[in-house]
Coordinates of C-alpha atoms in Angstrom, one line a residue:
M30 CA 5.6 -10.1 -39.3
T31 CA 7.6 -6.9 -38.5
K32 CA 10.2 -6.4 -41.0
D33 CA 13.4 -6.3 -39.2
K34 CA 12.3 -8.3 -36.1
K35 CA 15.1 -10.1 -34.3
I36 CA 15.2 -13.5 -32.8
E37 CA 17.2 -13.5 -29.5
W38 CA 18.4 -16.8 -27.8
E39 CA 20.3 -17.5 -24.5
V40 CA 23.0 -20.0 -25.3
S41 CA 25.0 -21.8 -22.6
G42 CA 28.4 -23.5 -23.1
M43 CA 30.2 -20.6 -24.8
N44 CA 33.4 -19.7 -22.9
C45 CA 35.6 -18.0 -25.6
N46 CA 35.5 -16.1 -28.9
N47 CA 36.1 -19.4 -30.8
C48 CA 32.8 -20.7 -29.5
A49 CA 31.1 -17.5 -30.6
A50 CA 32.9 -17.6 -34.2
N51 CA 31.6 -21.4 -34.5
I52 CA 28.0 -20.5 -33.8
S53 CA 28.2 -17.5 -36.1
R54 CA 29.7 -19.3 -39.0
N55 CA 27.1 -22.2 -38.6
L56 CA 24.0 -19.7 -38.5
Q57 CA 25.3 -17.8 -41.6
K58 CA 25.7 -21.1 -43.3
Q59 CA 21.9 -21.8 -42.5
G60 CA 21.2 -18.6 -44.6
L61 CA 20.5 -16.2 -41.5
E62 CA 21.3 -12.8 -41.7
E63 CA 22.4 -10.2 -39.2
V64 CA 23.9 -12.8 -37.0
N65 CA 25.4 -11.5 -33.7
V66 CA 26.9 -13.8 -31.1
N67 CA 28.1 -12.5 -27.8
F68 CA 29.9 -15.1 -25.6
A69 CA 30.3 -12.6 -23.0
T70 CA 26.5 -12.3 -22.4
G71 CA 25.7 -15.7 -23.8
K72 CA 23.2 -14.2 -26.4
V73 CA 22.7 -15.1 -29.8
S74 CA 20.7 -12.9 -32.2
F75 CA 19.7 -12.9 -35.8
K76 CA 17.1 -11.4 -38.2
E77 CA 13.8 -13.4 -38.1
P78 CA 13.7 -15.7 -41.3
V79 CA 10.6 -15.9 -43.4
R80 CA 10.1 -19.6 -42.5
D81 CA 9.9 -21.0 -39.0
L82 CA 11.5 -24.3 -40.3
V83 CA 14.8 -22.3 -40.6
I84 CA 14.5 -21.2 -36.9
D85 CA 14.2 -24.9 -36.0
Q86 CA 17.0 -25.9 -37.9
A87 CA 19.2 -23.2 -36.6
R88 CA 18.5 -24.3 -33.0
L89 CA 19.5 -27.8 -34.0
S90 CA 22.6 -26.7 -35.6
I91 CA 23.7 -24.8 -32.5
E92 CA 22.8 -27.9 -30.2
G93 CA 24.8 -30.0 -32.9
L94 CA 27.8 -28.0 -31.9
G95 CA 27.8 -28.9 -28.4
F96 CA 25.9 -25.9 -26.9
Q97 CA 22.6 -25.6 -25.3
V98 CA 19.7 -23.0 -26.5
H99 CA 17.3 -21.6 -24.0
A100 CA 14.7 -19.6 -26.0
G101 CA 12.6 -17.7 -23.6
E102 CA 14.4 -19.5 -20.5
E103 CA 17.1 -18.2 -18.2
N104 CA 20.5 -19.0 -19.2
P105 CA 22.3 -20.9 -16.8
D106 CA 26.0 -20.2 -16.4
A107 CA 28.2 -21.8 -19.0
D108 CA 30.2 -23.9 -16.6
S109 CA 27.7 -24.8 -14.0
P110 CA 25.7 -27.7 -15.0
G111 CA 26.1 -31.0 -13.0
W112 CA 29.4 -32.5 -12.5
Q113 CA 31.2 -30.3 -15.3
L114 CA 34.3 -28.3 -14.2
G115 CA 34.2 -24.5 -14.4
M116 CA 37.0 -22.6 -16.3
K117 CA 38.6 -21.8 -12.8
E118 CA 38.5 -25.4 -11.6
K119 CA 40.1 -26.7 -14.8
L120 CA 42.9 -24.2 -14.6
M121 CA 43.6 -25.0 -10.8
L122 CA 43.6 -28.6 -11.6
S123 CA 45.9 -28.3 -14.4
L124 CA 48.3 -26.0 -12.4
I125 CA 48.6 -28.5 -9.7
F126 CA 49.7 -31.3 -12.1
T127 CA 51.7 -29.1 -14.3
L128 CA 53.9 -27.2 -11.7
P129 CA 56.0 -30.4 -10.7
L130 CA 56.6 -31.1 -14.3
F131 CA 57.7 -27.5 -15.1
L132 CA 59.8 -27.2 -12.0
Y133 CA 61.4 -30.4 -12.7
H134 CA 62.3 -29.2 -16.3
F135 CA 64.1 -26.2 -14.9
L136 CA 65.9 -28.0 -12.1
M137 CA 67.2 -30.5 -14.8
M138 CA 68.3 -27.6 -16.8
A139 CA 70.3 -26.3 -13.8
G140 CA 71.9 -29.7 -13.3
V141 CA 69.8 -30.6 -10.1
H142 CA 68.4 -34.2 -10.1
W143 CA 64.9 -35.1 -8.8
P144 CA 64.9 -38.9 -8.8
L145 CA 61.0 -39.3 -8.5
M146 CA 60.4 -37.0 -11.4
E147 CA 63.2 -38.7 -13.4
N148 CA 60.8 -41.8 -13.7
P149 CA 58.7 -41.5 -17.0
V150 CA 55.8 -43.2 -15.3
T151 CA 55.6 -40.4 -12.8
Q152 CA 55.7 -37.8 -15.5
L153 CA 52.9 -39.6 -17.3
L154 CA 50.7 -39.8 -14.2
L155 CA 51.3 -36.1 -13.7
C156 CA 50.5 -35.1 -17.2
L157 CA 47.6 -37.4 -17.9
P158 CA 44.8 -35.5 -15.9
V159 CA 45.9 -32.3 -17.7
Y160 CA 45.8 -33.9 -21.0
I161 CA 42.4 -35.2 -20.3
I162 CA 41.2 -31.6 -19.4
G163 CA 42.6 -30.4 -22.5
V164 CA 41.0 -33.0 -24.7
W165 CA 37.8 -32.2 -23.1
H166 CA 38.1 -28.5 -23.1
F167 CA 40.2 -27.8 -26.3
G168 CA 39.4 -31.0 -28.1
R169 CA 35.7 -30.9 -28.0
S170 CA 36.1 -27.0 -29.3
A171 CA 38.3 -28.2 -32.1
Y172 CA 36.0 -31.1 -33.1
F173 CA 32.8 -28.9 -33.5
S174 CA 35.0 -26.2 -35.1
L175 CA 36.1 -28.7 -37.8
K176 CA 32.6 -30.0 -38.0
G177 CA 31.3 -26.4 -38.7
G178 CA 33.6 -26.2 -41.6
A179 CA 36.5 -24.1 -40.2
A180 CA 39.5 -24.7 -38.0
N181 CA 39.8 -22.3 -35.0
M182 CA 42.7 -21.7 -32.6
D183 CA 41.9 -24.7 -30.5
V184 CA 42.6 -27.0 -33.3
L185 CA 46.2 -26.0 -33.0
I186 CA 46.2 -26.2 -29.2
F187 CA 44.8 -29.8 -29.3
I188 CA 47.3 -31.0 -32.1
G189 CA 50.2 -29.4 -30.4
S190 CA 49.5 -30.9 -27.0
T191 CA 48.6 -34.2 -28.3
A192 CA 51.7 -34.4 -30.6
A193 CA 53.8 -33.7 -27.6
F194 CA 51.8 -36.3 -25.3
V195 CA 51.9 -39.1 -27.8
Y196 CA 55.6 -38.5 -28.8
S197 CA 56.3 -38.7 -25.0
V198 CA 54.4 -42.0 -24.7
I199 CA 56.3 -43.4 -27.5
G200 CA 59.5 -42.3 -26.0
M201 CA 58.6 -43.9 -22.6
I202 CA 57.8 -47.1 -24.4
L203 CA 61.2 -47.1 -26.2
A204 CA 63.1 -46.0 -23.1
E205 CA 64.4 -42.9 -24.8
P206 CA 64.6 -40.0 -22.2
D207 CA 65.2 -37.5 -25.1
Y208 CA 61.9 -38.2 -26.3
L209 CA 60.0 -37.2 -23.1
F210 CA 58.2 -34.0 -23.4
F211 CA 55.2 -34.5 -21.1
E212 CA 55.9 -31.1 -19.4
T213 CA 55.6 -29.4 -22.8
A214 CA 52.1 -31.2 -23.3
A215 CA 51.0 -30.2 -19.8
T216 CA 52.3 -26.6 -20.1
I217 CA 50.6 -25.8 -23.4
I218 CA 47.1 -26.7 -22.1
T219 CA 47.7 -25.0 -18.9
L220 CA 49.1 -21.7 -20.4
V221 CA 46.3 -21.6 -22.8
L222 CA 43.8 -22.4 -20.1
L223 CA 45.3 -19.4 -18.1
G224 CA 44.8 -17.2 -21.2
N225 CA 41.2 -18.3 -21.7
W226 CA 40.4 -17.8 -17.9
M227 CA 41.8 -14.2 -17.9
E228 CA 39.8 -13.6 -21.0
H229 CA 36.7 -14.9 -19.5
R230 CA 37.2 -13.0 -16.3
A231 CA 38.0 -9.6 -18.0
V232 CA 34.8 -10.1 -20.3
K233 CA 32.6 -11.1 -17.2
Q234 CA 33.7 -7.9 -15.5
T235 CA 32.8 -6.0 -18.6
T236 CA 29.3 -7.1 -18.5
T237 CA 28.9 -5.3 -15.1
A238 CA 28.3 -2.2 -17.2
I239 CA 25.2 -3.8 -18.5
E240 CA 24.3 -4.8 -15.0
E241 CA 24.8 -1.3 -13.7
L242 CA 22.6 0.1 -16.2
T243 CA 20.0 -2.7 -15.6
S244 CA 20.0 -1.4 -11.9
L245 CA 18.7 1.9 -12.9
Q246 CA 15.4 0.3 -14.0
V247 CA 12.8 0.6 -11.2
D248 CA 10.8 -2.3 -9.8
C249 CA 7.7 -0.5 -8.4
A250 CA 5.5 2.5 -9.7
N251 CA 2.7 4.4 -8.2
L252 CA -0.3 3.8 -10.7
V253 CA -3.0 6.4 -10.4
L254 CA -6.4 4.5 -10.9
P255 CA -9.4 6.0 -12.7
N256 CA -11.1 7.0 -9.4
G257 CA -7.9 9.3 -8.5
S258 CA -6.5 6.7 -5.9
V259 CA -2.8 5.7 -6.2
R260 CA -1.8 2.0 -5.8
E261 CA 1.7 0.5 -6.0
V262 CA 2.3 -1.9 -8.8
D263 CA 5.2 -3.8 -10.4
A264 CA 6.6 -1.3 -13.0
A265 CA 7.1 -4.2 -15.6
K266 CA 3.3 -4.3 -15.7
L267 CA 2.7 -0.7 -16.8
V268 CA 1.3 -0.1 -20.1
V269 CA 1.1 2.8 -22.5
E270 CA -1.4 5.4 -21.5
D271 CA -1.4 4.5 -17.8
R272 CA -0.9 7.7 -15.4
V273 CA 1.7 7.4 -12.7
Q274 CA 2.5 9.5 -9.7
I275 CA 6.0 10.5 -9.0
N276 CA 7.3 12.4 -6.0
E277 CA 10.5 14.0 -4.9
G278 CA 13.4 11.5 -4.5
D279 CA 11.5 8.8 -6.8
K280 CA 13.2 7.3 -9.9
V281 CA 10.9 7.8 -13.0
P282 CA 9.8 4.2 -13.6
T283 CA 9.4 4.4 -17.4
D284 CA 9.2 6.8 -20.2
G285 CA 6.4 9.1 -20.3
I286 CA 4.9 12.7 -20.6
L287 CA 4.4 15.0 -17.7
V288 CA 0.7 15.9 -17.3
E289 CA 0.5 17.5 -13.9
G290 CA 3.1 19.3 -11.8
D291 CA 6.4 21.0 -12.0
L292 CA 9.6 18.9 -11.4
Y293 CA 13.5 19.3 -11.2
V294 CA 15.0 16.1 -12.7
D295 CA 18.3 14.8 -12.5
E296 CA 19.0 13.3 -15.9
S297 CA 22.7 12.9 -15.8
M298 CA 22.5 9.2 -16.4
I299 CA 21.2 10.0 -20.0
T300 CA 22.7 13.3 -20.7
G301 CA 25.8 13.5 -18.6
E302 CA 24.5 17.0 -17.5
G303 CA 25.2 17.4 -13.8
M304 CA 22.5 20.1 -13.3
P305 CA 18.9 19.1 -12.6
V306 CA 16.5 20.5 -15.4
V307 CA 13.2 21.7 -15.1
R308 CA 10.3 19.5 -16.5
K309 CA 6.8 21.2 -16.9
K310 CA 3.6 20.1 -18.1
G311 CA 4.1 18.4 -21.5
S312 CA 7.6 17.8 -20.9
I313 CA 9.1 14.3 -21.7
L314 CA 10.3 12.0 -18.8
T315 CA 12.8 9.4 -19.2
G316 CA 12.9 6.2 -17.2
G317 CA 15.5 5.9 -14.6
T318 CA 16.0 9.5 -14.0
I319 CA 15.6 10.9 -10.6
V320 CA 13.2 13.5 -9.4
V321 CA 15.2 16.0 -7.5
S322 CA 12.3 18.1 -6.2
G323 CA 8.5 18.4 -7.0
N324 CA 5.8 15.9 -7.7
G325 CA 3.6 15.3 -10.5
I326 CA 1.7 12.8 -12.7
F327 CA 3.0 11.4 -16.0
R328 CA 1.3 9.5 -18.8
V329 CA 3.3 6.4 -19.9
S330 CA 4.6 6.6 -23.6
A331 CA 6.8 3.7 -23.7
V332 CA 7.6 0.4 -21.7
G333 CA 9.8 -2.6 -21.9
K334 CA 12.3 -2.6 -24.7
D335 CA 10.9 0.5 -26.2
T336 CA 12.3 2.8 -23.3
V337 CA 15.3 4.9 -23.7
L338 CA 17.1 2.9 -20.9
S339 CA 16.3 -0.4 -22.5
Q340 CA 17.7 0.9 -25.7
I341 CA 20.8 2.1 -24.2
I342 CA 21.3 -1.5 -22.5
Q343 CA 20.8 -2.9 -25.8
L344 CA 23.3 -0.5 -27.3
V345 CA 26.0 -1.4 -24.9
E346 CA 25.4 -5.4 -25.6
Q347 CA 25.5 -4.6 -29.3
A348 CA 28.6 -2.5 -28.9
Q349 CA 30.3 -5.6 -27.5
I350 CA 29.5 -7.6 -30.6
D351 CA 30.4 -4.7 -33.2
K352 CA 33.6 -5.4 -34.9
P353 CA 36.2 -2.7 -35.8
E354 CA 38.2 -3.0 -38.9
I355 CA 41.2 -4.4 -37.0
Q356 CA 39.1 -7.2 -35.6
Q357 CA 37.5 -8.0 -38.8
L358 CA 41.3 -8.3 -40.2
A359 CA 42.2 -10.5 -37.4
D360 CA 39.1 -12.7 -37.9
R361 CA 40.1 -13.0 -41.8
I362 CA 43.7 -13.8 -40.8
S363 CA 42.6 -16.3 -38.3
G364 CA 40.6 -18.3 -40.8
I365 CA 43.7 -19.2 -42.9
F366 CA 46.3 -19.1 -39.9
V367 CA 45.4 -22.7 -38.6
P368 CA 45.7 -24.7 -42.0
A369 CA 48.9 -22.4 -42.8
V370 CA 50.4 -23.4 -39.5
L371 CA 49.7 -27.0 -40.1
L372 CA 51.3 -27.0 -43.5
I373 CA 54.2 -25.2 -42.1
A374 CA 54.7 -27.9 -39.3
L375 CA 54.5 -30.7 -41.9
F376 CA 57.1 -28.8 -43.9
A377 CA 59.4 -28.5 -41.1
V378 CA 59.2 -32.2 -40.4
G379 CA 59.9 -32.9 -44.1
L380 CA 62.7 -30.4 -44.5
G381 CA 64.5 -31.7 -41.4
Y382 CA 64.2 -35.3 -42.2
W383 CA 64.8 -35.6 -46.0
V384 CA 66.7 -32.4 -46.8
L385 CA 68.9 -31.7 -43.7
D386 CA 69.2 -35.3 -42.7
F387 CA 68.1 -34.7 -39.0
P388 CA 67.0 -37.8 -37.0
F389 CA 63.3 -38.5 -37.4
Y390 CA 62.7 -37.6 -33.7
R391 CA 64.3 -34.2 -34.1
S392 CA 62.5 -33.4 -37.2
V393 CA 59.2 -34.3 -35.5
L394 CA 60.3 -31.9 -32.7
N395 CA 60.8 -29.1 -35.0
G396 CA 57.3 -29.8 -36.3
I397 CA 55.8 -29.9 -32.8
A398 CA 57.8 -26.7 -31.8
V399 CA 55.8 -25.0 -34.8
L400 CA 52.5 -26.1 -33.6
V401 CA 53.4 -25.1 -29.9
I402 CA 54.6 -21.5 -30.6
S403 CA 51.4 -21.0 -32.7
C404 CA 48.8 -22.3 -30.0
P405 CA 48.4 -19.1 -27.7
C406 CA 47.6 -17.0 -30.8
A407 CA 47.5 -13.4 -29.5
M408 CA 45.9 -12.3 -32.6
G409 CA 42.8 -14.6 -32.2
L410 CA 42.4 -13.9 -28.5
A411 CA 43.8 -10.5 -27.7
T412 CA 42.0 -8.4 -30.4
P413 CA 38.3 -9.2 -29.6
T414 CA 39.0 -9.2 -25.9
A415 CA 40.5 -5.9 -26.0
V416 CA 37.6 -4.5 -28.0
M417 CA 35.0 -6.1 -25.7
V418 CA 36.7 -5.0 -22.5
G419 CA 37.3 -1.6 -23.9
V420 CA 33.7 -0.9 -24.7
G421 CA 32.4 -2.2 -21.3
R422 CA 35.2 -0.1 -19.4
L423 CA 33.9 2.9 -21.3
A424 CA 30.3 2.1 -20.4
R425 CA 31.2 1.7 -16.6
D426 CA 32.8 5.3 -16.9
G427 CA 29.5 6.7 -18.2
I428 CA 30.8 6.8 -22.0
L429 CA 28.5 4.9 -24.3
V430 CA 29.6 4.1 -27.7
K431 CA 27.7 2.6 -30.5
G432 CA 30.3 -0.2 -31.2
G433 CA 33.8 -1.4 -31.4
S434 CA 34.2 0.3 -34.7
T435 CA 33.5 3.7 -33.0
V436 CA 36.4 3.0 -30.6
E437 CA 38.7 2.6 -33.4
T438 CA 37.2 5.9 -34.9
L439 CA 38.2 7.7 -31.7
S440 CA 41.8 7.8 -32.7
K441 CA 40.6 9.7 -36.0
I442 CA 38.7 12.6 -34.2
V443 CA 40.1 16.0 -34.6
H444 CA 37.4 18.2 -33.2
F445 CA 36.2 17.6 -29.4
V446 CA 33.1 19.6 -28.1
F447 CA 32.5 19.8 -24.6
D448 CA 29.4 21.0 -22.5
K449 CA 30.2 23.3 -19.7
T450 CA 28.2 22.9 -16.5
G451 CA 28.5 19.4 -15.0
V452 CA 31.1 18.3 -17.5
L453 CA 34.1 20.8 -17.5
T454 CA 32.6 22.2 -14.2
T455 CA 31.4 20.2 -11.2
G456 CA 28.1 22.0 -11.1
D457 CA 28.8 22.8 -7.4
F458 CA 29.0 26.6 -6.8
R459 CA 31.1 28.3 -4.2
L460 CA 30.6 31.8 -2.7
K461 CA 33.2 34.1 -4.4
K462 CA 32.1 37.4 -3.1
A463 CA 29.3 38.9 -0.9
T464 CA 28.3 42.5 -0.8
Y465 CA 25.9 44.3 1.6
P466 CA 24.9 47.8 0.2
G467 CA 21.7 48.2 2.4
S468 CA 21.8 46.0 5.6
N469 CA 23.6 44.1 8.4
P470 CA 25.4 41.1 6.8
E471 CA 24.2 38.8 9.5
E472 CA 20.7 39.8 8.9
A473 CA 20.9 39.5 5.1
N474 CA 22.6 36.2 5.5
A475 CA 20.1 34.9 7.8
I476 CA 17.2 35.8 5.4
A477 CA 18.9 34.4 2.4
F478 CA 19.7 31.2 4.2
Q479 CA 16.0 30.9 5.4
M480 CA 14.6 31.4 1.9
E481 CA 17.2 29.1 0.2
Q482 CA 16.5 26.3 2.4
K483 CA 13.0 26.2 0.8
S484 CA 14.7 25.4 -2.7
S485 CA 16.2 22.3 -4.1
H486 CA 18.1 24.2 -6.9
P487 CA 21.8 23.4 -6.9
I488 CA 22.8 27.0 -6.6
A489 CA 20.3 27.3 -3.7
K490 CA 21.9 24.4 -2.1
S491 CA 25.4 25.9 -2.7
L492 CA 24.5 29.1 -1.0
V493 CA 23.1 27.4 1.8
R494 CA 26.3 25.6 2.5
A495 CA 28.2 29.0 2.0
L496 CA 26.1 30.9 4.5
T497 CA 26.0 28.2 7.1
G498 CA 27.5 29.6 10.5
Q499 CA 27.2 33.3 9.1
T500 CA 23.7 34.2 10.0
G501 CA 24.1 35.5 13.4
T502 CA 21.8 35.0 16.3
A503 CA 19.4 37.9 16.0
P504 CA 15.8 36.7 15.9
L505 CA 14.1 37.0 12.4
P506 CA 10.6 37.4 11.2
Q507 CA 8.9 34.0 9.8
L508 CA 8.9 34.0 6.2
S509 CA 6.4 32.6 3.8
V510 CA 8.3 31.4 0.9
E511 CA 7.4 30.7 -2.7
E512 CA 9.7 29.3 -5.3
R513 CA 8.6 30.5 -8.9
R514 CA 10.4 28.3 -11.4
G515 CA 12.6 30.3 -13.7
V516 CA 12.2 33.6 -11.7
G517 CA 13.4 32.8 -8.2
L518 CA 12.3 33.0 -4.6
I519 CA 9.7 35.3 -3.2
A520 CA 8.9 35.7 0.5
V521 CA 6.5 37.7 2.7
D522 CA 6.9 38.3 6.4
D523 CA 4.4 39.3 9.1
Q524 CA 4.8 43.0 8.3
M525 CA 4.0 42.3 4.8
N526 CA 7.6 43.0 3.5
Q527 CA 8.4 41.4 0.2
Y528 CA 11.8 39.6 -0.2
R529 CA 13.1 38.5 -3.4
L530 CA 16.2 36.2 -4.2
T531 CA 16.6 36.5 -8.1
A532 CA 19.5 36.8 -10.6
A533 CA 21.1 40.2 -10.2
T534 CA 20.9 42.5 -13.4
H535 CA 24.8 43.3 -12.9
S536 CA 25.9 39.7 -13.4
K537 CA 29.4 39.8 -14.9
N538 CA 33.0 38.5 -14.8
G539 CA 31.8 35.0 -15.5
V540 CA 30.0 34.6 -12.1
N541 CA 26.4 33.9 -11.2
A542 CA 25.2 37.0 -9.1
I543 CA 22.1 36.6 -6.9
A544 CA 20.4 39.7 -5.4
L545 CA 18.5 39.7 -2.3
T546 CA 16.0 42.5 -1.9
R547 CA 13.4 43.8 0.4
N548 CA 10.6 46.1 -1.1
D549 CA 12.9 46.4 -4.2
D550 CA 15.8 47.7 -1.8
I551 CA 19.0 45.7 -2.3
L552 CA 20.0 44.0 1.0
A553 CA 22.9 41.9 -0.6
T554 CA 24.4 40.3 -3.6
Y555 CA 26.2 37.0 -3.8
D556 CA 28.6 36.1 -6.5
L557 CA 28.6 32.3 -7.0
E558 CA 31.4 30.6 -9.0
D559 CA 31.1 27.2 -10.7
E560 CA 34.3 25.2 -9.9
T561 CA 36.3 23.6 -12.7
R562 CA 36.2 19.7 -12.6
Q563 CA 39.4 18.0 -11.3
G564 CA 41.2 16.8 -14.3
A565 CA 39.5 18.9 -16.9
S566 CA 42.5 21.2 -17.5
S567 CA 44.9 18.2 -17.8
L568 CA 42.4 16.6 -20.3
I569 CA 42.4 19.7 -22.5
Q570 CA 46.1 20.1 -22.4
Y571 CA 46.5 16.4 -23.4
L572 CA 44.2 17.0 -26.4
E573 CA 45.9 20.2 -27.3
K574 CA 49.4 18.7 -27.3
A575 CA 47.9 15.7 -29.4
K576 CA 47.0 18.5 -32.2
K577 CA 43.3 18.1 -31.3
K578 CA 40.8 21.1 -31.4
T579 CA 38.7 21.6 -28.4
Y580 CA 35.6 23.8 -28.1
I581 CA 32.9 24.5 -25.3
L582 CA 29.3 24.5 -26.5
S583 CA 27.1 26.0 -23.8
G584 CA 23.8 27.9 -23.3
D585 CA 25.2 29.8 -20.5
R586 CA 26.4 33.6 -20.8
E587 CA 29.4 34.3 -22.8
K588 CA 31.4 35.9 -19.9
R589 CA 30.9 32.7 -17.8
V590 CA 31.8 30.3 -20.7
E591 CA 34.9 32.5 -21.5
K592 CA 36.0 32.4 -17.9
V593 CA 36.0 28.5 -17.8
A594 CA 37.7 28.4 -21.2
K595 CA 40.6 30.5 -20.0
S596 CA 40.9 28.4 -16.9

């Protein structure tokens, strides 16, 4: 058995943090270690125990809390089975029945009479469906929470709404209008359902970060067979040591090592670097990256959950579970919050009735008021939701953090180090200046244009865009062009004249200077400048005002880096 192997289950029925907390507490009581429960993804994981019997007990304990375990099965949506109502449907039904009660309450306060709504039976009939939904939704959660040995926030919601409902029914039986609080019971349930739905929706949107990362995984791969032929196969069926053909425009299907060919690879999804990088024989390739130009064969080095992309996906999922200090504090407070509120509510009843000589109904109302104002506890709902949504939003923006505690640490960071090309700059170059010491400008532009069209390097593409429309109409010799990685472009015409497009020796002032030569005579030089990314300056200014220290760490020439730093 592998030492730190994890068991991972899909669990349906979780629709809030309280559900996740119930399962987590229950599994920890079973003696399981490294328990992680993520209600957003419906996943439960824990360190594999020594005995299989413990796993069976854990599964039964989760199902005993009212959830369904799908080990090795696809997890259906939490609210989809059979006749059960989804979170949205519960909320909409509650709103339909609660709004008349809520509106009547305000009209009554304004002195406007609504005869139909003044009938207690009408109020009961409107409140009853909402209360039934509340019992099913919050009552079940409260029951399983208490069964698990702890009282969650749903206990308060259930007790508060039930107290208001029962009190109103008693008032209706006694024909006491001052005892009727059906609108209170319905409003408690509806408002908290609204909060839960907003939380549920926000977290579901967060998981799109994981879905977007998953979409980077490749479905098909071109497997090179022992006889040298190539066959398209399911990428999921690749195994280590397989040889795979990749061509220009392909996504690399899995991690591997390049054994044949030279490539330009866009690795921005991994590194954030906007410029494609050169990959030669022996270079490591990462699954999900894109071959910008070239073709080759690589040997598979990792598949499935062992690939870099899969580990990133797991990192994002784990980040949603990881709790920062503030959430751990909120969890600890939540553990004593519910019993504390119940005691305060009882104290309010006793104080009003026996000490302050309030009528019993008013004393009970004071107790109910304590329960009601405590129900939608922002501490228990907002803190984990903010962490989970924040991590997901960062992932969608291309910022991967190791966990919620890392987000909290961001506020303490003093030193910020930035890469230059593709981060502070766009990676798209513009033509700043062109000089023609030895030829006609249109002729030089036409030769450079023809040569650069044969290259897929970002600088070549930028020069092609800049020279479009500046090449004149004079006929030019056909060139045989060869691109030499790390050197430049070399071409030969029918008269055996040799042309070169290479980095100029006089590059300075923070620009990329490219020289076009013919038989070592300079025909033209082109100064290209990398544009500063929109928003980069405002970001640096913001950090400087916040007393943070900013740095550029770049392998580029000092003059170029200095120019970007000054801008």
